[in-house]
mmCIF file of C-alpha atoms in Angstrom:
data_model
loop_
_atom_site.group_PDB
_atom_site.id
_atom_site.type_symbol
_atom_site.label_atom_id
_atom_site.label_comp_id
_atom_site.label_asym_id
_atom_site.label_seq_id
_atom_site.Cartn_x
_atom_site.Cartn_y
_atom_site.Cartn_z
ATOM 1 C CA MET A 28 -38.889 -46.044 10.182
ATOM 2 C CA ASN A 29 -35.974 -44.483 8.305
ATOM 3 C CA LYS A 30 -34.815 -41.248 9.987
ATOM 4 C CA ARG A 31 -32.555 -38.832 8.157
ATOM 5 C CA GLY A 32 -30.311 -36.145 9.630
ATOM 6 C CA PHE A 33 -26.958 -35.506 11.213
ATOM 7 C CA THR A 34 -25.875 -36.843 14.558
ATOM 8 C CA LEU A 35 -24.424 -34.607 17.233
ATOM 9 C CA ILE A 36 -20.950 -36.089 16.634
ATOM 10 C CA GLU A 37 -21.121 -35.263 12.921
ATOM 11 C CA LEU A 38 -22.147 -31.661 13.643
ATOM 12 C CA ILE A 39 -19.320 -31.237 16.174
ATOM 13 C CA MET A 40 -16.796 -32.584 13.663
ATOM 14 C CA ILE A 41 -17.977 -30.069 11.029
ATOM 15 C CA ILE A 42 -17.630 -27.205 13.537
ATOM 16 C CA VAL A 43 -14.111 -28.373 14.466
ATOM 17 C CA ILE A 44 -13.087 -28.569 10.796
ATOM 18 C CA LEU A 45 -14.481 -25.076 10.110
ATOM 19 C CA GLY A 46 -12.620 -23.751 13.150
ATOM 20 C CA ILE A 47 -9.340 -25.211 11.908
ATOM 21 C CA LEU A 48 -9.865 -23.728 8.443
ATOM 22 C CA ALA A 49 -10.648 -20.314 9.939
ATOM 23 C CA ALA A 50 -7.553 -20.461 12.165
ATOM 24 C CA VAL A 51 -5.406 -21.081 9.080
ATOM 25 C CA ALA A 52 -7.141 -18.600 6.750
ATOM 26 C CA ILE A 53 -7.341 -15.492 8.980
ATOM 27 C CA PRO A 54 -3.555 -14.987 9.408
ATOM 28 C CA LYS A 55 -3.120 -15.453 5.640
ATOM 29 C CA TYR A 56 -5.689 -12.697 5.049
ATOM 30 C CA TYR A 57 -3.799 -10.237 7.257
ATOM 31 C CA ASP A 58 -0.538 -11.092 5.494
ATOM 32 C CA LEU A 59 -2.227 -10.338 2.169
ATOM 33 C CA GLN A 60 -3.295 -6.896 3.394
ATOM 34 C CA SER A 61 0.250 -6.080 4.475
ATOM 35 C CA ASP A 62 1.679 -7.401 1.206
ATOM 36 C CA ALA A 63 -0.831 -5.338 -0.786
ATOM 37 C CA LYS A 64 0.123 -2.123 1.061
ATOM 38 C CA THR A 65 3.806 -2.814 0.479
ATOM 39 C CA ALA A 66 3.252 -3.555 -3.213
ATOM 40 C CA ALA A 67 1.135 -0.413 -3.691
ATOM 41 C CA GLU A 68 3.825 1.655 -1.967
ATOM 42 C CA LYS A 69 6.559 0.204 -4.173
ATOM 43 C CA GLY A 70 4.455 0.984 -7.245
ATOM 44 C CA VAL A 71 4.104 4.641 -6.263
ATOM 45 C CA VAL A 72 7.816 4.880 -5.423
ATOM 46 C CA GLY A 73 8.691 3.461 -8.847
ATOM 47 C CA GLY A 74 6.338 5.934 -10.502
ATOM 48 C CA VAL A 75 7.816 8.859 -8.582
ATOM 49 C CA ARG A 76 11.367 7.838 -9.442
ATOM 50 C CA SER A 77 10.409 7.460 -13.105
ATOM 51 C CA GLY A 78 8.685 10.846 -13.007
ATOM 52 C CA ILE A 79 11.797 12.464 -11.522
ATOM 53 C CA HIS A 80 13.929 11.107 -14.362
ATOM 54 C CA THR A 81 11.353 12.125 -16.977
ATOM 55 C CA TYR A 82 11.326 15.642 -15.516
ATOM 56 C CA PHE A 83 15.120 15.692 -15.680
ATOM 57 C CA ALA A 84 15.102 14.546 -19.313
ATOM 58 C CA GLN A 85 12.692 17.334 -20.255
ATOM 59 C CA ASN A 86 14.180 20.159 -18.164
ATOM 60 C CA LYS A 87 17.857 19.195 -17.741
ATOM 61 C CA ALA A 88 17.448 19.694 -13.993
ATOM 62 C CA TYR A 89 15.787 17.785 -11.160
ATOM 63 C CA PRO A 90 12.572 19.289 -9.781
ATOM 64 C CA ALA A 91 13.053 21.592 -6.794
ATOM 65 C CA SER A 92 10.165 19.831 -5.065
ATOM 66 C CA LEU A 93 7.875 16.922 -5.852
ATOM 67 C CA ASP A 94 4.693 18.916 -5.213
ATOM 68 C CA SER A 95 3.256 21.985 -3.544
ATOM 69 C CA ALA A 96 1.281 19.974 -0.964
ATOM 70 C CA SER A 97 1.340 21.008 2.665
ATOM 71 C CA SER A 98 2.843 18.747 5.318
ATOM 72 C CA ALA A 99 -0.165 16.541 6.047
ATOM 73 C CA VAL A 100 -2.003 13.467 4.832
ATOM 74 C CA CYS A 101 -2.225 13.377 1.047
ATOM 75 C CA SER A 102 -5.770 13.935 -0.193
ATOM 76 C CA SER A 103 -7.577 15.208 -3.280
ATOM 77 C CA ALA A 104 -7.220 18.749 -1.885
ATOM 78 C CA ASN A 105 -3.586 18.120 -0.856
ATOM 79 C CA ALA A 106 -2.218 15.823 -3.573
ATOM 80 C CA CYS A 107 1.366 14.639 -3.243
ATOM 81 C CA PHE A 108 3.900 14.111 -6.076
ATOM 82 C CA THR A 109 1.971 16.319 -8.538
ATOM 83 C CA THR A 110 5.185 17.629 -10.112
ATOM 84 C CA VAL A 111 6.331 14.183 -11.244
ATOM 85 C CA LEU A 112 3.156 12.083 -11.586
ATOM 86 C CA SER A 113 1.140 13.018 -14.650
ATOM 87 C CA GLN A 114 -2.176 11.608 -13.420
ATOM 88 C CA GLY A 115 -2.438 14.325 -10.762
ATOM 89 C CA GLY A 116 -0.470 12.863 -7.900
ATOM 90 C CA VAL A 117 -1.283 10.612 -4.978
ATOM 91 C CA THR A 118 -4.419 11.458 -3.014
ATOM 92 C CA SER A 119 -4.524 8.808 -0.275
ATOM 93 C CA ASP A 120 -2.489 6.486 1.962
ATOM 94 C CA TRP A 121 0.601 8.740 1.916
ATOM 95 C CA THR A 122 1.665 11.436 4.367
ATOM 96 C CA LYS A 123 3.956 14.364 3.709
ATOM 97 C CA ALA A 124 6.056 14.866 6.855
ATOM 98 C CA SER A 125 8.157 17.795 5.605
ATOM 99 C CA ALA A 126 9.078 19.543 2.352
ATOM 100 C CA THR A 127 11.150 16.539 1.256
ATOM 101 C CA THR A 128 10.004 13.628 3.457
ATOM 102 C CA TYR A 129 7.069 11.306 2.791
ATOM 103 C CA THR A 130 5.671 8.231 4.554
ATOM 104 C CA GLY A 131 3.986 5.468 2.557
ATOM 105 C CA PRO A 132 1.082 3.171 3.498
ATOM 106 C CA ALA A 133 3.500 0.483 4.757
ATOM 107 C CA ASN A 134 5.037 3.130 7.103
ATOM 108 C CA THR A 135 8.296 3.402 5.157
ATOM 109 C CA THR A 136 9.798 6.892 5.064
ATOM 110 C CA TYR A 137 11.241 8.322 1.841
ATOM 111 C CA THR A 138 13.280 11.487 1.384
ATOM 112 C CA TYR A 139 13.730 13.432 -1.825
ATOM 113 C CA ALA A 140 17.108 15.067 -2.592
ATOM 114 C CA SER A 141 16.613 17.705 -5.285
ATOM 115 C CA ALA A 142 20.359 17.983 -5.916
ATOM 116 C CA THR A 143 20.668 14.372 -7.067
ATOM 117 C CA GLY A 144 17.072 13.424 -7.854
ATOM 118 C CA ALA A 145 17.239 10.556 -5.349
ATOM 119 C CA PHE A 146 14.000 9.381 -3.745
ATOM 120 C CA ASN A 147 15.002 6.871 -1.070
#
């Protein structure tokens, strides 16, 4: 009689291999999330800086403020950077800490200086 199937040893080896793959893949996944937040933040910062310079080119002065949002989490009702971003500003993942200070999704804090147009 010819029996087909997997032995207990073969099944244990497959489980061990899957465990090793999972142990390697999960930390990579978390690194990707962090990298994505950092990249998205850098993209918004670049857009804001470009918007500041575009505003200056059109008005011969830097904007007094980057938006009229209240100090809170940016949302569709409280959009940040509306003065310098033409698409309507940022509506998520950013927080406005004060009139000139913002915190991005990677927890980096940026301050706007209206005298120089710097957003660092």
